[in-house]
Amino acid sequence: MLLPGSAELTRKLLAMAGPAWWFNFALRHKWWRARLFAAERYFLPGIFLHFFARKRLLDEIAQEALKAGCRQIVILGAGLDTLAWRLQAANPDILCIELDHPATQGAKTALRDASPKETPVLAPADLMHASPSSILSVIPGYDATQSTLFIAEGLLMYLPPARVSEIFRDLAAFAVPGSRFAFTWMEAHPNKPLAFHQSGRAIDWWLRWRREPFQWELPRAEVATFVETHGWHLSALSSPDELRRRFLLPHGLEKEPLAEGESVALLVKQA
């Protein structure tokens, strides 16, 4: 079940992150909302439903980790995502931490200072260079002897392959057995560009204009070997069919377009 409060928190963050006000405006007005979805169908059909299903899956992964006894959750490059906030508010006895670039934490810092509820720890981190373990080791309350759930959603594909390997090894060396690592990655396919399958040149141009081109991909068949050589064990892989069945079918959306090319992997640290 999706954690409550997502829409409310997101609206507050959009209001504080000035450049994103137009998106909140579009969602609140029927005519502009129709134009927004029309643009989505033209440029990258099914990306909104993909984001919805991806986040639902990560919500469930986090809830399962808590049920298994994990009391620490670390989000790498959280952006304006609210998972850590909702988990912390619903479970005051756990420790949620966001490692993100200081430039993207301004809105969340303002929301944290104005919030009457429990909020996650906001730790400044340039993940292009800094090791997550070095930052976590000096955060008050973080217990390196306890299992942790690490989440990297929509992050690793923007990093160079060598840097991705460094992060995997760093977390594996730092995490204790029983820890988990959920991440999203772009699936590599022969003779196909590094992109969502339905995306066109406009999306590629926009990412390059934003200086955020995709840089890392991995064939689905090589995920298990890749994570094993980096100190982790593969527990589960998502697929478009699974996302459609679990998260779209209950809402009667199983026949709607669903963007493909990015999937979710769940890893565990073994003894």
PDB file of C-alpha atoms in Angstrom:
ATOM      1  CA  MET A   1       0.000   0.000   0.000  1.00  0.00           C
ATOM      2  CA  LEU A   2       1.309   3.446  -0.894  1.00  0.00           C
ATOM      3  CA  LEU A   3       2.457   5.412   2.120  1.00  0.00           C
ATOM      4  CA  PRO A   4       0.050   8.275   2.874  1.00  0.00           C
ATOM      5  CA  GLY A   5       0.927  11.941   2.517  1.00  0.00           C
ATOM      6  CA  SER A   6       2.759  11.713  -0.781  1.00  0.00           C
ATOM      7  CA  ALA A   7       0.648  14.229  -2.696  1.00  0.00           C
ATOM      8  CA  GLU A   8       0.578  16.757   0.157  1.00  0.00           C
ATOM      9  CA  LEU A   9       4.337  16.613   0.719  1.00  0.00           C
ATOM     10  CA  THR A  10       5.072  16.845  -2.982  1.00  0.00           C
ATOM     11  CA  ARG A  11       2.892  19.944  -3.361  1.00  0.00           C
ATOM     12  CA  LYS A  12       4.724  21.615  -0.469  1.00  0.00           C
ATOM     13  CA  LEU A  13       8.095  20.819  -2.004  1.00  0.00           C
ATOM     14  CA  LEU A  14       7.014  22.069  -5.421  1.00  0.00           C
ATOM     15  CA  ALA A  15       5.838  25.301  -3.836  1.00  0.00           C
ATOM     16  CA  MET A  16       9.240  25.779  -2.182  1.00  0.00           C
ATOM     17  CA  ALA A  17      11.247  24.741  -5.253  1.00  0.00           C
ATOM     18  CA  GLY A  18      10.218  27.785  -7.294  1.00  0.00           C
ATOM     19  CA  PRO A  19      11.113  26.529 -10.807  1.00  0.00           C
ATOM     20  CA  ALA A  20       8.664  23.610 -10.460  1.00  0.00           C
ATOM     21  CA  TRP A  21       5.576  25.708  -9.673  1.00  0.00           C
ATOM     22  CA  TRP A  22       4.215  25.200 -13.193  1.00  0.00           C
ATOM     23  CA  PHE A  23       3.941  21.422 -12.701  1.00  0.00           C
ATOM     24  CA  ASN A  24       1.832  21.818  -9.576  1.00  0.00           C
ATOM     25  CA  PHE A  25      -0.282  24.423 -11.414  1.00  0.00           C
ATOM     26  CA  ALA A  26      -0.868  21.976 -14.277  1.00  0.00           C
ATOM     27  CA  LEU A  27      -1.948  19.198 -11.929  1.00  0.00           C
ATOM     28  CA  ARG A  28      -4.490  21.460 -10.221  1.00  0.00           C
ATOM     29  CA  HIS A  29      -6.194  22.684 -13.437  1.00  0.00           C
ATOM     30  CA  LYS A  30      -8.024  20.277 -15.744  1.00  0.00           C
ATOM     31  CA  TRP A  31      -7.166  22.009 -19.021  1.00  0.00           C
ATOM     32  CA  TRP A  32      -3.460  22.299 -18.260  1.00  0.00           C
ATOM     33  CA  ARG A  33      -3.434  18.761 -16.876  1.00  0.00           C
ATOM     34  CA  ALA A  34      -4.797  17.513 -20.216  1.00  0.00           C
ATOM     35  CA  ARG A  35      -2.024  19.352 -22.045  1.00  0.00           C
ATOM     36  CA  LEU A  36       0.581  17.897 -19.692  1.00  0.00           C
ATOM     37  CA  PHE A  37      -0.575  14.346 -20.357  1.00  0.00           C
ATOM     38  CA  ALA A  38      -0.784  15.035 -24.087  1.00  0.00           C
ATOM     39  CA  ALA A  39       2.860  16.145 -24.019  1.00  0.00           C
ATOM     40  CA  GLU A  40       3.764  12.984 -22.122  1.00  0.00           C
ATOM     41  CA  ARG A  41       2.078  10.814 -24.766  1.00  0.00           C
ATOM     42  CA  TYR A  42       3.944  12.643 -27.522  1.00  0.00           C
ATOM     43  CA  PHE A  43       7.450  12.773 -26.070  1.00  0.00           C
ATOM     44  CA  LEU A  44       7.650   9.631 -23.880  1.00  0.00           C
ATOM     45  CA  PRO A  45       4.424   7.607 -23.669  1.00  0.00           C
ATOM     46  CA  GLY A  46       3.868   5.908 -20.333  1.00  0.00           C
ATOM     47  CA  ILE A  47       6.598   7.653 -18.337  1.00  0.00           C
ATOM     48  CA  PHE A  48       4.140   8.944 -15.711  1.00  0.00           C
ATOM     49  CA  LEU A  49       2.763   5.455 -15.086  1.00  0.00           C
ATOM     50  CA  HIS A  50       6.307   4.102 -15.004  1.00  0.00           C
ATOM     51  CA  PHE A  51       7.237   6.589 -12.271  1.00  0.00           C
ATOM     52  CA  PHE A  52       4.050   5.660 -10.386  1.00  0.00           C
ATOM     53  CA  ALA A  53       4.751   1.921 -10.548  1.00  0.00           C
ATOM     54  CA  ARG A  54       8.460   2.364  -9.760  1.00  0.00           C
ATOM     55  CA  LYS A  55       7.686   4.353  -6.636  1.00  0.00           C
ATOM     56  CA  ARG A  56       4.995   1.916  -5.529  1.00  0.00           C
ATOM     57  CA  LEU A  57       7.522  -0.911  -5.792  1.00  0.00           C
ATOM     58  CA  LEU A  58      10.173   0.977  -3.803  1.00  0.00           C
ATOM     59  CA  ASP A  59       7.551   1.800  -1.161  1.00  0.00           C
ATOM     60  CA  GLU A  60       6.843  -1.912  -0.787  1.00  0.00           C
ATOM     61  CA  ILE A  61      10.549  -2.774  -0.666  1.00  0.00           C
ATOM     62  CA  ALA A  62      10.993  -0.271   2.162  1.00  0.00           C
ATOM     63  CA  GLN A  63       8.007  -1.647   4.094  1.00  0.00           C
ATOM     64  CA  GLU A  64       9.299  -5.201   3.709  1.00  0.00           C
ATOM     65  CA  ALA A  65      12.717  -4.132   4.994  1.00  0.00           C
ATOM     66  CA  LEU A  66      11.122  -2.583   8.072  1.00  0.00           C
ATOM     67  CA  LYS A  67       9.129  -5.751   8.731  1.00  0.00           C
ATOM     68  CA  ALA A  68      12.376  -7.730   8.486  1.00  0.00           C
ATOM     69  CA  GLY A  69      13.888  -5.615  11.269  1.00  0.00           C
ATOM     70  CA  CYS A  70      15.780  -2.946   9.335  1.00  0.00           C
ATOM     71  CA  ARG A  71      15.717   0.333  11.298  1.00  0.00           C
ATOM     72  CA  GLN A  72      17.882   2.536   9.055  1.00  0.00           C
ATOM     73  CA  ILE A  73      17.053   3.732   5.531  1.00  0.00           C
ATOM     74  CA  VAL A  74      19.422   5.776   3.376  1.00  0.00           C
ATOM     75  CA  ILE A  75      18.253   7.435   0.143  1.00  0.00           C
ATOM     76  CA  LEU A  76      21.011   8.317  -2.320  1.00  0.00           C
ATOM     77  CA  GLY A  77      20.254  11.338  -4.498  1.00  0.00           C
ATOM     78  CA  ALA A  78      16.669  11.726  -3.291  1.00  0.00           C
ATOM     79  CA  GLY A  79      15.853  14.952  -5.145  1.00  0.00           C
ATOM     80  CA  LEU A  80      12.265  15.951  -4.330  1.00  0.00           C
ATOM     81  CA  ASP A  81      11.154  12.395  -3.571  1.00  0.00           C
ATOM     82  CA  THR A  82       9.243  12.032  -0.294  1.00  0.00           C
ATOM     83  CA  LEU A  83       9.759   8.362   0.628  1.00  0.00           C
ATOM     84  CA  ALA A  84      12.159   9.031   3.517  1.00  0.00           C
ATOM     85  CA  TRP A  85       9.854  11.762   4.843  1.00  0.00           C
ATOM     86  CA  ARG A  86       6.782   9.559   4.847  1.00  0.00           C
ATOM     87  CA  LEU A  87       8.658   6.633   6.383  1.00  0.00           C
ATOM     88  CA  GLN A  88      10.130   8.816   9.132  1.00  0.00           C
ATOM     89  CA  ALA A  89       6.760  10.385   9.992  1.00  0.00           C
ATOM     90  CA  ALA A  90       5.071   6.976  10.153  1.00  0.00           C
ATOM     91  CA  ASN A  91       7.929   5.291  12.060  1.00  0.00           C
ATOM     92  CA  PRO A  92       9.536   7.747  14.531  1.00  0.00           C
ATOM     93  CA  ASP A  93      11.720   4.960  15.939  1.00  0.00           C
ATOM     94  CA  ILE A  94      13.700   4.448  12.716  1.00  0.00           C
ATOM     95  CA  LEU A  95      16.437   6.607  11.189  1.00  0.00           C
ATOM     96  CA  CYS A  96      15.963   7.916   7.652  1.00  0.00           C
ATOM     97  CA  ILE A  97      18.797   9.759   5.905  1.00  0.00           C
ATOM     98  CA  GLU A  98      18.972  11.508   2.549  1.00  0.00           C
ATOM     99  CA  LEU A  99      22.363  11.946   0.887  1.00  0.00           C
ATOM    100  CA  ASP A 100      21.977  14.600  -1.793  1.00  0.00           C
ATOM    101  CA  HIS A 101      23.715  17.553  -3.376  1.00  0.00           C
ATOM    102  CA  PRO A 102      23.339  20.736  -1.276  1.00  0.00           C
ATOM    103  CA  ALA A 103      21.938  22.588  -4.290  1.00  0.00           C
ATOM    104  CA  THR A 104      18.922  20.271  -4.387  1.00  0.00           C
ATOM    105  CA  GLN A 105      18.285  20.236  -0.640  1.00  0.00           C
ATOM    106  CA  GLY A 106      17.224  23.872  -0.262  1.00  0.00           C
ATOM    107  CA  ALA A 107      13.493  23.203  -0.538  1.00  0.00           C
ATOM    108  CA  LYS A 108      13.678  20.219   1.788  1.00  0.00           C
ATOM    109  CA  THR A 109      15.686  22.138   4.367  1.00  0.00           C
ATOM    110  CA  ALA A 110      12.989  24.818   4.435  1.00  0.00           C
ATOM    111  CA  LEU A 111      10.263  22.176   4.743  1.00  0.00           C
ATOM    112  CA  ARG A 112      12.149  20.392   7.512  1.00  0.00           C
ATOM    113  CA  ASP A 113      12.528  23.582   9.525  1.00  0.00           C
ATOM    114  CA  ALA A 114       8.790  24.290   9.194  1.00  0.00           C
ATOM    115  CA  SER A 115       7.608  20.736   9.878  1.00  0.00           C
ATOM    116  CA  PRO A 116       6.093  19.733  13.236  1.00  0.00           C
ATOM    117  CA  LYS A 117       6.649  16.045  12.450  1.00  0.00           C
ATOM    118  CA  GLU A 118       9.711  13.831  12.514  1.00  0.00           C
ATOM    119  CA  THR A 119      11.820  14.445   9.415  1.00  0.00           C
ATOM    120  CA  PRO A 120      14.804  12.603   7.905  1.00  0.00           C
ATOM    121  CA  VAL A 121      18.410  13.681   8.287  1.00  0.00           C
ATOM    122  CA  LEU A 122      19.505  15.777   5.295  1.00  0.00           C
ATOM    123  CA  ALA A 123      23.190  15.107   4.659  1.00  0.00           C
ATOM    124  CA  PRO A 124      24.932  17.188   1.944  1.00  0.00           C
ATOM    125  CA  ALA A 125      26.785  14.917  -0.472  1.00  0.00           C
ATOM    126  CA  ASP A 126      28.266  15.246  -3.929  1.00  0.00           C
ATOM    127  CA  LEU A 127      27.822  11.622  -4.962  1.00  0.00           C
ATOM    128  CA  MET A 128      29.976  12.130  -8.027  1.00  0.00           C
ATOM    129  CA  HIS A 129      32.991  12.281  -5.721  1.00  0.00           C
ATOM    130  CA  ALA A 130      32.168  11.624  -2.051  1.00  0.00           C
ATOM    131  CA  SER A 131      31.879   8.089  -0.694  1.00  0.00           C
ATOM    132  CA  PRO A 132      28.515   7.409   0.989  1.00  0.00           C
ATOM    133  CA  SER A 133      30.246   5.475   3.781  1.00  0.00           C
ATOM    134  CA  SER A 134      32.455   8.418   4.785  1.00  0.00           C
ATOM    135  CA  ILE A 135      29.391  10.651   5.124  1.00  0.00           C
ATOM    136  CA  LEU A 136      27.267   8.110   6.989  1.00  0.00           C
ATOM    137  CA  SER A 137      30.070   7.304   9.433  1.00  0.00           C
ATOM    138  CA  VAL A 138      29.932  10.808  10.943  1.00  0.00           C
ATOM    139  CA  ILE A 139      26.134  11.215  11.094  1.00  0.00           C
ATOM    140  CA  PRO A 140      24.943  11.169  14.724  1.00  0.00           C
ATOM    141  CA  GLY A 141      22.689   8.216  15.410  1.00  0.00           C
ATOM    142  CA  TYR A 142      23.747   6.131  12.430  1.00  0.00           C
ATOM    143  CA  ASP A 143      24.790   2.680  13.617  1.00  0.00           C
ATOM    144  CA  ALA A 144      27.200   0.962  11.226  1.00  0.00           C
ATOM    145  CA  THR A 145      26.655  -2.340  13.057  1.00  0.00           C
ATOM    146  CA  GLN A 146      22.951  -2.449  12.164  1.00  0.00           C
ATOM    147  CA  SER A 147      21.392  -3.483   8.862  1.00  0.00           C
ATOM    148  CA  THR A 148      20.433  -0.672   6.492  1.00  0.00           C
ATOM    149  CA  LEU A 149      18.271  -0.327   3.408  1.00  0.00           C
ATOM    150  CA  PHE A 150      19.980   1.776   0.738  1.00  0.00           C
ATOM    151  CA  ILE A 151      17.912   3.152  -2.153  1.00  0.00           C
ATOM    152  CA  ALA A 152      19.220   4.759  -5.340  1.00  0.00           C
ATOM    153  CA  GLU A 153      16.225   5.695  -7.488  1.00  0.00           C
ATOM    154  CA  GLY A 154      16.797   7.422 -10.812  1.00  0.00           C
ATOM    155  CA  LEU A 155      20.426   8.172  -9.935  1.00  0.00           C
ATOM    156  CA  LEU A 156      22.992   5.668 -11.146  1.00  0.00           C
ATOM    157  CA  MET A 157      22.235   5.994 -14.866  1.00  0.00           C
ATOM    158  CA  TYR A 158      23.512   9.589 -14.706  1.00  0.00           C
ATOM    159  CA  LEU A 159      26.928   8.557 -13.342  1.00  0.00           C
ATOM    160  CA  PRO A 160      29.984   7.244 -15.236  1.00  0.00           C
ATOM    161  CA  PRO A 161      30.332   3.430 -15.071  1.00  0.00           C
ATOM    162  CA  ALA A 162      33.525   3.660 -12.990  1.00  0.00           C
ATOM    163  CA  ARG A 163      31.758   5.822 -10.408  1.00  0.00           C
ATOM    164  CA  VAL A 164      28.820   3.411 -10.238  1.00  0.00           C
ATOM    165  CA  SER A 165      31.244   0.582  -9.443  1.00  0.00           C
ATOM    166  CA  GLU A 166      32.870   2.677  -6.716  1.00  0.00           C
ATOM    167  CA  ILE A 167      29.507   3.293  -5.023  1.00  0.00           C
ATOM    168  CA  PHE A 168      28.566  -0.392  -5.125  1.00  0.00           C
ATOM    169  CA  ARG A 169      31.892  -1.430  -3.609  1.00  0.00           C
ATOM    170  CA  ASP A 170      31.819   1.341  -1.019  1.00  0.00           C
ATOM    171  CA  LEU A 171      28.376   0.365   0.247  1.00  0.00           C
ATOM    172  CA  ALA A 172      29.195  -3.348   0.190  1.00  0.00           C
ATOM    173  CA  ALA A 173      32.330  -2.823   2.291  1.00  0.00           C
ATOM    174  CA  PHE A 174      30.437  -0.606   4.725  1.00  0.00           C
ATOM    175  CA  ALA A 175      27.143  -2.488   5.082  1.00  0.00           C
ATOM    176  CA  VAL A 176      26.682  -5.354   7.509  1.00  0.00           C
ATOM    177  CA  PRO A 177      25.123  -8.695   6.484  1.00  0.00           C
ATOM    178  CA  GLY A 178      21.360  -8.382   6.186  1.00  0.00           C
ATOM    179  CA  SER A 179      21.540  -4.928   4.629  1.00  0.00           C
ATOM    180  CA  ARG A 180      19.661  -4.329   1.389  1.00  0.00           C
ATOM    181  CA  PHE A 181      20.248  -2.165  -1.659  1.00  0.00           C
ATOM    182  CA  ALA A 182      17.419  -1.243  -4.061  1.00  0.00           C
ATOM    183  CA  PHE A 183      18.379   0.661  -7.185  1.00  0.00           C
ATOM    184  CA  THR A 184      17.042   1.482 -10.628  1.00  0.00           C
ATOM    185  CA  TRP A 185      19.095   0.983 -13.770  1.00  0.00           C
ATOM    186  CA  MET A 186      18.734   1.352 -17.527  1.00  0.00           C
ATOM    187  CA  GLU A 187      18.638  -1.966 -19.366  1.00  0.00           C
ATOM    188  CA  ALA A 188      21.157  -2.239 -22.187  1.00  0.00           C
ATOM    189  CA  HIS A 189      19.988  -3.807 -25.449  1.00  0.00           C
ATOM    190  CA  PRO A 190      22.115  -4.598 -28.532  1.00  0.00           C
ATOM    191  CA  ASN A 191      21.922  -1.945 -31.237  1.00  0.00           C
ATOM    192  CA  LYS A 192      19.669   0.285 -29.137  1.00  0.00           C
ATOM    193  CA  PRO A 193      20.578   3.670 -27.651  1.00  0.00           C
ATOM    194  CA  LEU A 194      20.856   4.250 -23.905  1.00  0.00           C
ATOM    195  CA  ALA A 195      17.321   5.540 -23.345  1.00  0.00           C
ATOM    196  CA  PHE A 196      13.744   4.582 -22.560  1.00  0.00           C
ATOM    197  CA  HIS A 197      12.481   2.450 -25.420  1.00  0.00           C
ATOM    198  CA  GLN A 198       9.684   4.886 -26.306  1.00  0.00           C
ATOM    199  CA  SER A 199      11.719   8.093 -26.013  1.00  0.00           C
ATOM    200  CA  GLY A 200      12.537  10.194 -29.067  1.00  0.00           C
ATOM    201  CA  ARG A 201      15.316  12.558 -29.963  1.00  0.00           C
ATOM    202  CA  ALA A 202      13.639  15.418 -28.118  1.00  0.00           C
ATOM    203  CA  ILE A 203      14.124  13.635 -24.781  1.00  0.00           C
ATOM    204  CA  ASP A 204      17.767  12.909 -25.555  1.00  0.00           C
ATOM    205  CA  TRP A 205      18.312  16.545 -26.534  1.00  0.00           C
ATOM    206  CA  TRP A 206      16.605  17.785 -23.364  1.00  0.00           C
ATOM    207  CA  LEU A 207      18.774  15.583 -21.121  1.00  0.00           C
ATOM    208  CA  ARG A 208      21.926  16.820 -22.834  1.00  0.00           C
ATOM    209  CA  TRP A 209      20.741  20.423 -22.590  1.00  0.00           C
ATOM    210  CA  ARG A 210      20.226  19.855 -18.866  1.00  0.00           C
ATOM    211  CA  ARG A 211      23.717  18.319 -18.761  1.00  0.00           C
ATOM    212  CA  GLU A 212      22.178  15.124 -17.415  1.00  0.00           C
ATOM    213  CA  PRO A 213      22.732  12.526 -20.155  1.00  0.00           C
ATOM    214  CA  PHE A 214      22.386   8.855 -19.296  1.00  0.00           C
ATOM    215  CA  GLN A 215      25.852   7.312 -18.880  1.00  0.00           C
ATOM    216  CA  TRP A 216      25.426   3.868 -17.317  1.00  0.00           C
ATOM    217  CA  GLU A 217      23.474   0.854 -18.505  1.00  0.00           C
ATOM    218  CA  LEU A 218      23.616  -2.872 -17.909  1.00  0.00           C
ATOM    219  CA  PRO A 219      22.164  -5.859 -19.773  1.00  0.00           C
ATOM    220  CA  ARG A 220      19.517  -7.596 -17.699  1.00  0.00           C
ATOM    221  CA  ALA A 221      21.323 -10.936 -18.020  1.00  0.00           C
ATOM    222  CA  GLU A 222      24.476  -9.440 -16.480  1.00  0.00           C
ATOM    223  CA  VAL A 223      22.977  -7.855 -13.371  1.00  0.00           C
ATOM    224  CA  ALA A 224      23.548 -10.852 -11.086  1.00  0.00           C
ATOM    225  CA  THR A 225      27.206 -11.186 -12.105  1.00  0.00           C
ATOM    226  CA  PHE A 226      27.807  -7.443 -11.827  1.00  0.00           C
ATOM    227  CA  VAL A 227      26.452  -7.154  -8.276  1.00  0.00           C
ATOM    228  CA  GLU A 228      28.210 -10.358  -7.124  1.00  0.00           C
ATOM    229  CA  THR A 229      31.579  -8.971  -8.235  1.00  0.00           C
ATOM    230  CA  HIS A 230      30.799  -5.790  -6.291  1.00  0.00           C
ATOM    231  CA  GLY A 231      29.978  -7.506  -2.999  1.00  0.00           C
ATOM    232  CA  TRP A 232      26.203  -7.957  -3.232  1.00  0.00           C
ATOM    233  CA  HIS A 233      23.749 -10.771  -3.941  1.00  0.00           C
ATOM    234  CA  LEU A 234      20.813 -10.311  -6.308  1.00  0.00           C
ATOM    235  CA  SER A 235      17.454 -10.921  -4.644  1.00  0.00           C
ATOM    236  CA  ALA A 236      14.900  -9.693  -7.207  1.00  0.00           C
ATOM    237  CA  LEU A 237      14.503  -7.878 -10.521  1.00  0.00           C
ATOM    238  CA  SER A 238      11.397  -6.042 -11.667  1.00  0.00           C
ATOM    239  CA  SER A 239       9.961  -6.251 -15.174  1.00  0.00           C
ATOM    240  CA  PRO A 240       7.377  -4.239 -17.119  1.00  0.00           C
ATOM    241  CA  ASP A 241       4.970  -7.193 -16.951  1.00  0.00           C
ATOM    242  CA  GLU A 242       5.317  -7.366 -13.164  1.00  0.00           C
ATOM    243  CA  LEU A 243       4.796  -3.620 -12.726  1.00  0.00           C
ATOM    244  CA  ARG A 244       1.752  -3.739 -14.980  1.00  0.00           C
ATOM    245  CA  ARG A 245       0.238  -6.700 -13.122  1.00  0.00           C
ATOM    246  CA  ARG A 246       0.929  -5.484  -9.592  1.00  0.00           C
ATOM    247  CA  PHE A 247       0.327  -1.758  -9.851  1.00  0.00           C
ATOM    248  CA  LEU A 248      -1.670  -0.962 -12.994  1.00  0.00           C
ATOM    249  CA  LEU A 249      -4.113  -3.869 -13.206  1.00  0.00           C
ATOM    250  CA  PRO A 250      -5.805  -3.079  -9.832  1.00  0.00           C
ATOM    251  CA  HIS A 251      -6.632   0.397 -11.185  1.00  0.00           C
ATOM    252  CA  GLY A 252      -7.836  -0.773 -14.593  1.00  0.00           C
ATOM    253  CA  LEU A 253      -4.751   0.714 -16.270  1.00  0.00           C
ATOM    254  CA  GLU A 254      -3.188  -2.493 -17.537  1.00  0.00           C
ATOM    255  CA  LYS A 255      -3.729  -1.543 -21.202  1.00  0.00           C
ATOM    256  CA  GLU A 256      -2.298   1.957 -20.881  1.00  0.00           C
ATOM    257  CA  PRO A 257       1.200   2.721 -22.246  1.00  0.00           C
ATOM    258  CA  LEU A 258       4.010   1.987 -19.808  1.00  0.00           C
ATOM    259  CA  ALA A 259       7.501   3.316 -20.500  1.00  0.00           C
ATOM    260  CA  GLU A 260      10.119   0.576 -20.610  1.00  0.00           C
ATOM    261  CA  GLY A 261      13.889   0.568 -20.321  1.00  0.00           C
ATOM    262  CA  GLU A 262      14.405   1.213 -16.596  1.00  0.00           C
ATOM    263  CA  SER A 263      13.971  -1.523 -13.987  1.00  0.00           C
ATOM    264  CA  VAL A 264      14.415  -2.018 -10.238  1.00  0.00           C
ATOM    265  CA  ALA A 265      16.880  -4.440  -8.636  1.00  0.00           C
ATOM    266  CA  LEU A 266      16.910  -5.522  -4.994  1.00  0.00           C
ATOM    267  CA  LEU A 267      20.174  -6.745  -3.496  1.00  0.00           C
ATOM    268  CA  VAL A 268      21.127  -8.194  -0.121  1.00  0.00           C
ATOM    269  CA  LYS A 269      24.465  -8.264   1.693  1.00  0.00           C
ATOM    270  CA  GLN A 270      25.271 -11.803   2.698  1.00  0.00           C
ATOM    271  CA  ALA A 271      27.583 -13.027   5.425  1.00  0.00           C
TER     272      ALA A 271
END
